[in-house]
Every structure is written in C-alpha cells, then in structure tokens.
C-alpha cells in the first residue's frame, strides 16, 4: 500500500503534540540537536489556553496542530513530541477525503501515536516510522543519529532488528508487509476504519508498557477472535516494560506464542526503551538468519 517518496533534498519536519505533553526542556534540547544534524525543524507548542488536552478545547488545538502538519506546505515528515493518550480523539475529526489528494507525509512516533499511524496507513496507505520521540526521556543521542540517518534523503530506507523464535520456525524465510505498534492501542482500533481489514500477509510487531499482563493477553485474544490474524506471516514481540501484574515479560510472550497459529518471534530491540530501533509501517519485511530486515522504497 505504501507510495513512493519525492526526495526534496533538505528534509523539513513538523513536530507536533497529538497526545500528551512533552518534557519541554528535553524537547528543546533534542530539537536543537536535530537541527544541528541538518534537519529543518518547525515546532509550535500546544496552546495552554486550550485547557485540558482531552477536553473539547484541547482536542481542537491538537487537531489544529495535526491538520497543519498534514496539509502545511513543504513538510516531509511529522514527528510526535511524545505519547501519552488522546491520539484516538483526532481520528474521526480528520478530513480523510481531502487527505487522499495529498502526498504521503509519514508520522514518526511510538506508543499512543500508533493509533494515528495505523489510521493513516489503513485509510491512505501512508507509511510511518515507529521510533522514539524527542519529548520523551527515552530519547537519546542514538535516536538522533538513527532518525537523522533514516530521514536524510527525504525518506526512510531500511533497518533491521534481531529476532529469536518463540514457537516454531517456518520452512523458509518469512516475508510480508510490516505493520504494528503499541498492542493496547492497536487493539482498541479493531472494528474501526482505522486499522487494516485483514492482516493476512503481514509481518506484525507489537510492544507495550505500563499494562497488566492479563489485560495484554485479553487484547491478544481480541485480535485472535476478530479473525484479523488469519493468514499473518509472522508476529514479532518486542519489550513489554514496567508491567503492572505479577507475571513478567517472558511469561506474556510465551502465552501469546502458544495461542498463535503463525511463527512468533521475540526481539529485545524495540519498545518503550532507550535505543529502540525504528520500524517502518508499510515496509517490505523478511525474517532471515535471526534478523527482521525491512526496506521502504
């Protein structure tokens, strides 16, 4: 579904706040570092006079930021300042018909932002980059270097993460289109137009944080019971950090793997962690020799 990018030379990004508030000091420092890396950065903060971010005034201001980023002149990428909650407030308020006439403008982010990334992919075929955000404490110099390298030509190119099997190995290398995000966020989109109607032929990736393991297992049951996973090429589970229940990440991964009919892998390389490796929704992916490799043309 992904479309080709136009290489604009100098890359211009719009930083916005579709979810929660960023750490302002961290954000200012990290945006300065992105500018030093050669990216043109435009950022207008949330209007404090709008009040509560999930009140109607707050929704209107977050929607304004997103619309300006999606339709404003000259931006190559949108970068979410941080996650939190509230991105799903914006989905039904976008002019999807108008957006269909525009060139893809990929959104960079993680966590709650995956609701918007999924919607832009499902409705428009726009790819996205699942990666750490500059207003979060998880962001490090490594993120600046990786993101700058991926965006320097005006488009994400390729990447890889290590994987290890959890249930069974396929007879041949796994291939498919890459899609995924934050598990609890993505599953709340089931049954809406903001998620693909089928995940057959996809290599899926999921991670999460600050959730009870029983709630995450129930979220997985929802994906299974919806039929969306029928025909999926593979599932890659990342980190499930700061879990709130009595069980650990390994327990959750193995409970998911034993319920799932396609190959399931684990990767320690992505999630709500420092140094999380970027993954591109809509990319061509394959799993071979202990690596998930992706490329986006």
CSV table of C-alpha atoms in Angstrom, one decimal:
chain,number,residue,atom,x,y,z
A,1,UNK,CA,0.0,0.0,0.0
A,2,UNK,CA,2.9,2.4,0.5
A,3,UNK,CA,3.6,5.1,-2.0
A,4,UNK,CA,7.0,6.4,-3.3
A,5,UNK,CA,8.5,9.4,-1.7
A,6,UNK,CA,9.8,12.5,-3.5
A,7,UNK,CA,13.3,13.4,-2.5
A,8,UNK,CA,13.2,17.1,-1.6
A,9,UNK,CA,16.9,17.4,-0.7
A,10,UNK,CA,16.8,19.3,2.6
A,11,UNK,CA,14.4,17.5,5.0
A,12,UNK,CA,11.8,19.6,6.8
A,13,UNK,CA,9.9,18.1,9.7
A,14,UNK,CA,7.0,19.4,11.7
A,15,UNK,CA,7.0,18.5,15.4
A,16,UNK,CA,3.5,18.3,17.0
A,17,UNK,CA,1.7,17.2,20.1
A,18,UNK,CA,-1.2,14.8,19.2
A,19,UNK,CA,-1.2,13.1,22.6
A,20,UNK,CA,0.2,14.1,26.0
A,21,UNK,CA,2.6,16.9,27.0
A,22,UNK,CA,6.3,16.5,26.3
A,23,UNK,CA,9.1,17.4,28.7
A,24,UNK,CA,9.7,20.9,27.5
A,25,UNK,CA,13.4,21.1,28.5
A,26,UNK,CA,14.2,17.8,26.9
A,27,UNK,CA,12.3,18.7,23.8
A,28,UNK,CA,14.0,22.0,23.3
A,29,UNK,CA,17.4,20.3,23.7
A,30,UNK,CA,16.6,17.4,21.4
A,31,UNK,CA,15.1,19.7,18.7
A,32,UNK,CA,18.3,21.7,18.7
A,33,UNK,CA,20.3,18.5,18.2
A,34,UNK,CA,18.1,17.6,15.2
A,35,UNK,CA,18.7,21.0,13.7
A,36,UNK,CA,22.4,20.5,14.3
A,37,UNK,CA,22.1,17.2,12.4
A,38,UNK,CA,20.9,19.1,9.3
A,39,UNK,CA,17.1,18.8,9.6
A,40,UNK,CA,14.8,21.7,9.3
A,41,UNK,CA,12.6,21.6,12.3
A,42,UNK,CA,9.3,23.5,12.7
A,43,UNK,CA,7.6,23.3,16.1
A,44,UNK,CA,4.6,25.2,17.6
A,45,UNK,CA,3.7,24.0,21.1
A,46,UNK,CA,0.3,23.2,22.4
A,47,UNK,CA,-1.7,26.3,23.3
A,48,UNK,CA,-2.0,26.3,27.1
A,49,UNK,CA,-5.1,28.5,26.9
A,50,UNK,CA,-6.9,25.5,25.3
A,51,UNK,CA,-7.2,23.9,28.7
A,52,UNK,CA,-7.4,20.2,29.3
A,53,UNK,CA,-5.9,18.2,26.4
A,54,UNK,CA,-8.8,15.8,26.3
A,55,UNK,CA,-11.4,18.5,26.7
A,56,UNK,CA,-13.0,19.9,23.6
A,57,UNK,CA,-10.7,22.9,23.6
A,58,UNK,CA,-7.7,20.6,23.9
A,59,UNK,CA,-8.9,18.3,21.2
A,60,UNK,CA,-9.4,21.2,18.9
A,61,UNK,CA,-5.9,22.5,19.4
A,62,UNK,CA,-4.3,19.1,19.0
A,63,UNK,CA,-6.4,18.6,15.8
A,64,UNK,CA,-5.2,22.0,14.6
A,65,UNK,CA,-1.6,21.0,15.0
A,66,UNK,CA,-2.2,17.7,13.2
A,67,UNK,CA,-4.1,19.3,10.3
A,68,UNK,CA,-1.4,22.0,9.9
A,69,UNK,CA,1.3,19.3,9.8
A,70,UNK,CA,-0.6,17.1,7.4
A,71,UNK,CA,-1.5,19.9,4.9
A,72,UNK,CA,1.1,22.6,5.6
A,73,UNK,CA,3.5,23.4,2.7
A,74,UNK,CA,6.8,21.8,2.5
A,75,UNK,CA,6.9,19.3,5.3
A,76,UNK,CA,8.5,15.9,4.6
A,77,UNK,CA,7.8,14.2,8.0
A,78,UNK,CA,5.7,14.7,11.1
A,79,UNK,CA,7.3,13.9,14.4
A,80,UNK,CA,5.2,13.5,17.5
A,81,UNK,CA,6.8,15.1,20.6
A,82,UNK,CA,5.7,12.3,22.9
A,83,UNK,CA,3.0,9.8,23.6
A,84,UNK,CA,0.6,9.5,26.5
A,85,UNK,CA,-3.1,9.4,25.5
A,86,UNK,CA,-5.6,11.2,23.3
A,87,UNK,CA,-4.5,10.5,19.7
A,88,UNK,CA,-7.7,8.5,19.1
A,89,UNK,CA,-9.7,11.7,19.8
A,90,UNK,CA,-8.4,13.0,16.4
A,91,UNK,CA,-9.2,10.1,14.1
A,92,UNK,CA,-12.9,10.8,13.3
A,93,UNK,CA,-12.2,14.6,13.0
A,94,UNK,CA,-9.8,14.4,10.1
A,95,UNK,CA,-10.8,15.2,6.5
A,96,UNK,CA,-9.9,11.8,5.1
A,97,UNK,CA,-11.3,12.7,1.7
A,98,UNK,CA,-9.1,15.8,1.5
A,99,UNK,CA,-6.0,13.9,2.7
A,100,UNK,CA,-6.4,11.3,-0.1
A,101,UNK,CA,-5.4,14.0,-2.6
A,102,UNK,CA,-2.1,14.7,-0.8
A,103,UNK,CA,1.3,13.0,-1.0
A,104,UNK,CA,2.3,10.8,1.9
A,105,UNK,CA,3.6,12.6,5.0
A,106,UNK,CA,4.9,9.9,7.3
A,107,UNK,CA,4.4,10.3,11.1
A,108,UNK,CA,7.3,9.4,13.5
A,109,UNK,CA,6.3,8.2,16.9
A,110,UNK,CA,5.6,5.4,19.3
A,111,UNK,CA,3.1,4.3,21.9
A,112,UNK,CA,-0.3,6.2,21.8
A,113,UNK,CA,0.8,7.7,18.4
A,114,UNK,CA,0.4,4.3,16.8
A,115,UNK,CA,-3.3,5.0,16.7
A,116,UNK,CA,-2.7,7.8,14.2
A,117,UNK,CA,0.0,5.8,12.3
A,118,UNK,CA,-2.4,2.9,11.9
A,119,UNK,CA,-5.2,5.2,10.7
A,120,UNK,CA,-3.0,7.0,8.2
A,121,UNK,CA,-1.8,3.6,6.8
A,122,UNK,CA,-5.3,1.9,6.8
A,123,UNK,CA,-7.1,4.9,5.2
A,124,UNK,CA,-4.4,6.3,2.9
A,125,UNK,CA,-1.7,3.8,2.6
A,126,UNK,CA,0.8,6.2,4.2
A,127,UNK,CA,3.8,4.6,5.8
A,128,UNK,CA,5.1,5.6,9.2
A,129,UNK,CA,8.2,5.3,11.3
A,130,UNK,CA,7.7,3.6,14.7
A,131,UNK,CA,10.5,5.3,16.7
A,132,UNK,CA,11.3,7.1,19.9
A,133,UNK,CA,10.2,10.7,20.3
A,134,UNK,CA,12.2,13.9,21.2
A,135,UNK,CA,10.0,15.0,24.1
A,136,UNK,CA,10.4,11.7,26.0
A,137,UNK,CA,13.0,10.7,28.5
A,138,UNK,CA,13.6,7.6,26.4
A,139,UNK,CA,15.2,9.7,23.6
A,140,UNK,CA,19.0,9.6,23.5
A,141,UNK,CA,21.8,10.7,21.1
A,142,UNK,CA,21.4,7.3,19.5
A,143,UNK,CA,17.9,8.2,18.5
A,144,UNK,CA,19.0,11.4,17.0
A,145,UNK,CA,21.7,9.6,14.9
A,146,UNK,CA,19.3,6.9,13.7
A,147,UNK,CA,16.5,9.2,12.9
A,148,UNK,CA,18.8,11.7,11.1
A,149,UNK,CA,20.3,8.8,9.0
A,150,UNK,CA,16.9,7.5,8.0
A,151,UNK,CA,15.4,10.9,7.1
A,152,UNK,CA,18.4,12.5,5.4
A,153,UNK,CA,17.3,11.6,1.9
A,154,UNK,CA,13.7,12.6,2.5
A,155,UNK,CA,12.5,9.0,3.1
A,156,UNK,CA,13.1,6.1,5.4
A,157,UNK,CA,15.2,3.5,3.7
A,158,UNK,CA,16.0,0.3,5.7
A,159,UNK,CA,16.7,-1.2,9.0
A,160,UNK,CA,16.9,-4.4,11.0
A,161,UNK,CA,16.4,-5.9,14.4
A,162,UNK,CA,17.4,-9.2,16.0
A,163,UNK,CA,14.7,-11.9,16.5
A,164,UNK,CA,14.5,-15.3,18.1
A,165,UNK,CA,11.7,-17.8,17.6
A,166,UNK,CA,9.2,-18.5,20.4
A,167,UNK,CA,7.0,-21.2,18.9
A,168,UNK,CA,8.1,-22.7,15.6
A,169,UNK,CA,10.4,-21.9,12.7
A,170,UNK,CA,8.9,-21.7,9.2
A,171,UNK,CA,10.3,-23.9,6.4
A,172,UNK,CA,11.5,-20.9,4.5
A,173,UNK,CA,12.2,-17.2,5.2
A,174,UNK,CA,9.2,-15.2,6.3
A,175,UNK,CA,8.2,-12.3,4.2
A,176,UNK,CA,5.4,-9.7,4.3
A,177,UNK,CA,4.4,-6.1,4.8
A,178,UNK,CA,5.4,-4.6,8.2
A,179,UNK,CA,2.7,-3.3,10.5
A,180,UNK,CA,2.2,-2.9,14.2
A,181,UNK,CA,2.6,-0.7,17.2
A,182,UNK,CA,1.6,-0.5,20.8
A,183,UNK,CA,-0.6,-3.6,21.5
A,184,UNK,CA,-3.2,-2.0,23.8
A,185,UNK,CA,-3.6,1.0,21.4
A,186,UNK,CA,-3.8,-1.1,18.2
A,187,UNK,CA,-6.4,-3.5,19.6
A,188,UNK,CA,-8.7,-0.6,20.5
A,189,UNK,CA,-8.9,0.1,16.8
A,190,UNK,CA,-10.3,-3.3,15.9
A,191,UNK,CA,-13.7,-2.9,14.1
A,192,UNK,CA,-13.0,0.7,13.1
A,193,UNK,CA,-11.8,2.0,9.7
A,194,UNK,CA,-8.5,3.0,11.2
A,195,UNK,CA,-7.0,-0.5,11.0
A,196,UNK,CA,-6.5,-2.8,8.0
A,197,UNK,CA,-9.4,-5.0,7.4
A,198,UNK,CA,-7.1,-8.1,7.3
A,199,UNK,CA,-3.6,-8.7,8.4
A,200,UNK,CA,-3.0,-11.7,6.1
A,201,UNK,CA,0.4,-11.5,4.6
A,202,UNK,CA,1.8,-9.1,7.2
A,203,UNK,CA,4.8,-9.3,9.5
A,204,UNK,CA,3.4,-7.8,12.7
A,205,UNK,CA,5.3,-6.2,15.5
A,206,UNK,CA,3.9,-5.3,19.0
A,207,UNK,CA,5.2,-3.9,22.2
A,208,UNK,CA,3.7,-2.1,25.2
A,209,UNK,CA,4.4,-0.6,28.7
A,210,UNK,CA,2.7,0.1,32.0
A,211,UNK,CA,0.0,-2.5,31.5
A,212,UNK,CA,-1.2,-5.6,33.4
A,213,UNK,CA,-0.2,-8.8,31.7
A,214,UNK,CA,-3.8,-10.1,31.9
A,215,UNK,CA,-5.1,-7.1,30.1
A,216,UNK,CA,-2.5,-7.5,27.3
A,217,UNK,CA,-3.4,-11.2,27.0
A,218,UNK,CA,-7.0,-10.2,26.7
A,219,UNK,CA,-6.0,-7.7,24.0
A,220,UNK,CA,-4.3,-10.5,22.1
A,221,UNK,CA,-7.4,-12.7,22.4
A,222,UNK,CA,-9.4,-9.8,20.8
A,223,UNK,CA,-7.0,-9.8,17.8
A,224,UNK,CA,-7.3,-13.6,17.5
A,225,UNK,CA,-11.1,-13.7,17.9
A,226,UNK,CA,-11.6,-10.9,15.4
A,227,UNK,CA,-10.0,-13.0,12.7
A,228,UNK,CA,-7.5,-10.3,11.8
A,229,UNK,CA,-4.5,-12.6,12.4
A,230,UNK,CA,-5.7,-15.3,9.9
A,231,UNK,CA,-3.0,-15.6,7.3
A,232,UNK,CA,-0.5,-13.4,9.1
A,233,UNK,CA,3.1,-14.2,8.0
A,234,UNK,CA,4.6,-13.8,11.5
A,235,UNK,CA,4.4,-11.9,14.7
A,236,UNK,CA,7.4,-10.2,16.4
A,237,UNK,CA,7.0,-9.3,20.1
A,238,UNK,CA,9.2,-6.5,21.4
A,239,UNK,CA,9.6,-5.4,25.0
A,240,UNK,CA,6.7,-5.2,27.4
A,241,UNK,CA,8.2,-2.9,30.0
A,242,UNK,CA,7.1,-1.8,33.5
A,243,UNK,CA,4.3,-4.4,33.6
A,244,UNK,CA,1.9,-3.9,36.5
A,245,UNK,CA,0.9,-7.5,37.3
A,246,UNK,CA,2.6,-10.5,39.0
A,247,UNK,CA,4.0,-12.1,35.8
A,248,UNK,CA,7.0,-11.0,33.7
A,249,UNK,CA,7.6,-10.2,30.1
A,250,UNK,CA,8.7,-13.8,29.3
A,251,UNK,CA,5.5,-15.2,30.7
A,252,UNK,CA,3.4,-12.9,28.5
A,253,UNK,CA,5.4,-13.6,25.3
A,254,UNK,CA,5.1,-17.4,25.7
A,255,UNK,CA,1.4,-17.2,26.5
A,256,UNK,CA,0.9,-15.2,23.3
A,257,UNK,CA,3.1,-17.5,21.3
A,258,UNK,CA,1.3,-20.7,22.3
A,259,UNK,CA,-2.1,-19.3,21.2
A,260,UNK,CA,-0.9,-18.0,17.8
A,261,UNK,CA,-1.0,-20.0,14.6
A,262,UNK,CA,1.8,-18.3,12.8
A,263,UNK,CA,5.5,-18.1,13.6
A,264,UNK,CA,6.1,-15.8,16.7
A,265,UNK,CA,9.4,-14.2,17.5
A,266,UNK,CA,10.9,-12.1,20.2
A,267,UNK,CA,13.1,-9.1,19.8
A,268,UNK,CA,14.8,-7.1,22.6
A,269,UNK,CA,15.5,-4.3,20.2
A,270,UNK,CA,12.3,-2.2,20.3
A,271,UNK,CA,9.6,-1.0,22.7
A,272,UNK,CA,9.3,1.7,25.4
A,273,UNK,CA,13.1,1.5,25.9
A,274,UNK,CA,16.1,3.8,25.3
A,275,UNK,CA,17.7,2.9,22.0
A,276,UNK,CA,14.6,1.4,20.5
A,277,UNK,CA,15.3,0.5,16.9
A,278,UNK,CA,13.0,2.2,14.3
A,279,UNK,CA,10.5,0.1,12.4
A,280,UNK,CA,8.6,1.3,9.3
A,281,UNK,CA,4.9,0.5,8.9
A,282,UNK,CA,4.2,-0.3,5.3
A,283,UNK,CA,7.8,-1.5,4.6
A,284,UNK,CA,8.7,-4.8,2.9
A,285,UNK,CA,10.0,-7.1,5.5
A,286,UNK,CA,11.6,-10.5,5.8
A,287,UNK,CA,13.0,-12.6,8.6
A,288,UNK,CA,16.2,-14.5,7.8
A,289,UNK,CA,19.2,-15.6,9.8
A,290,UNK,CA,17.9,-14.2,13.1
A,291,UNK,CA,17.1,-10.8,11.7
A,292,UNK,CA,14.0,-8.9,10.8
A,293,UNK,CA,15.1,-6.8,7.8
A,294,UNK,CA,12.9,-4.0,6.4
A,295,UNK,CA,13.1,-1.7,3.4
A,296,UNK,CA,10.8,1.1,2.3
A,297,UNK,CA,11.1,2.5,-1.3
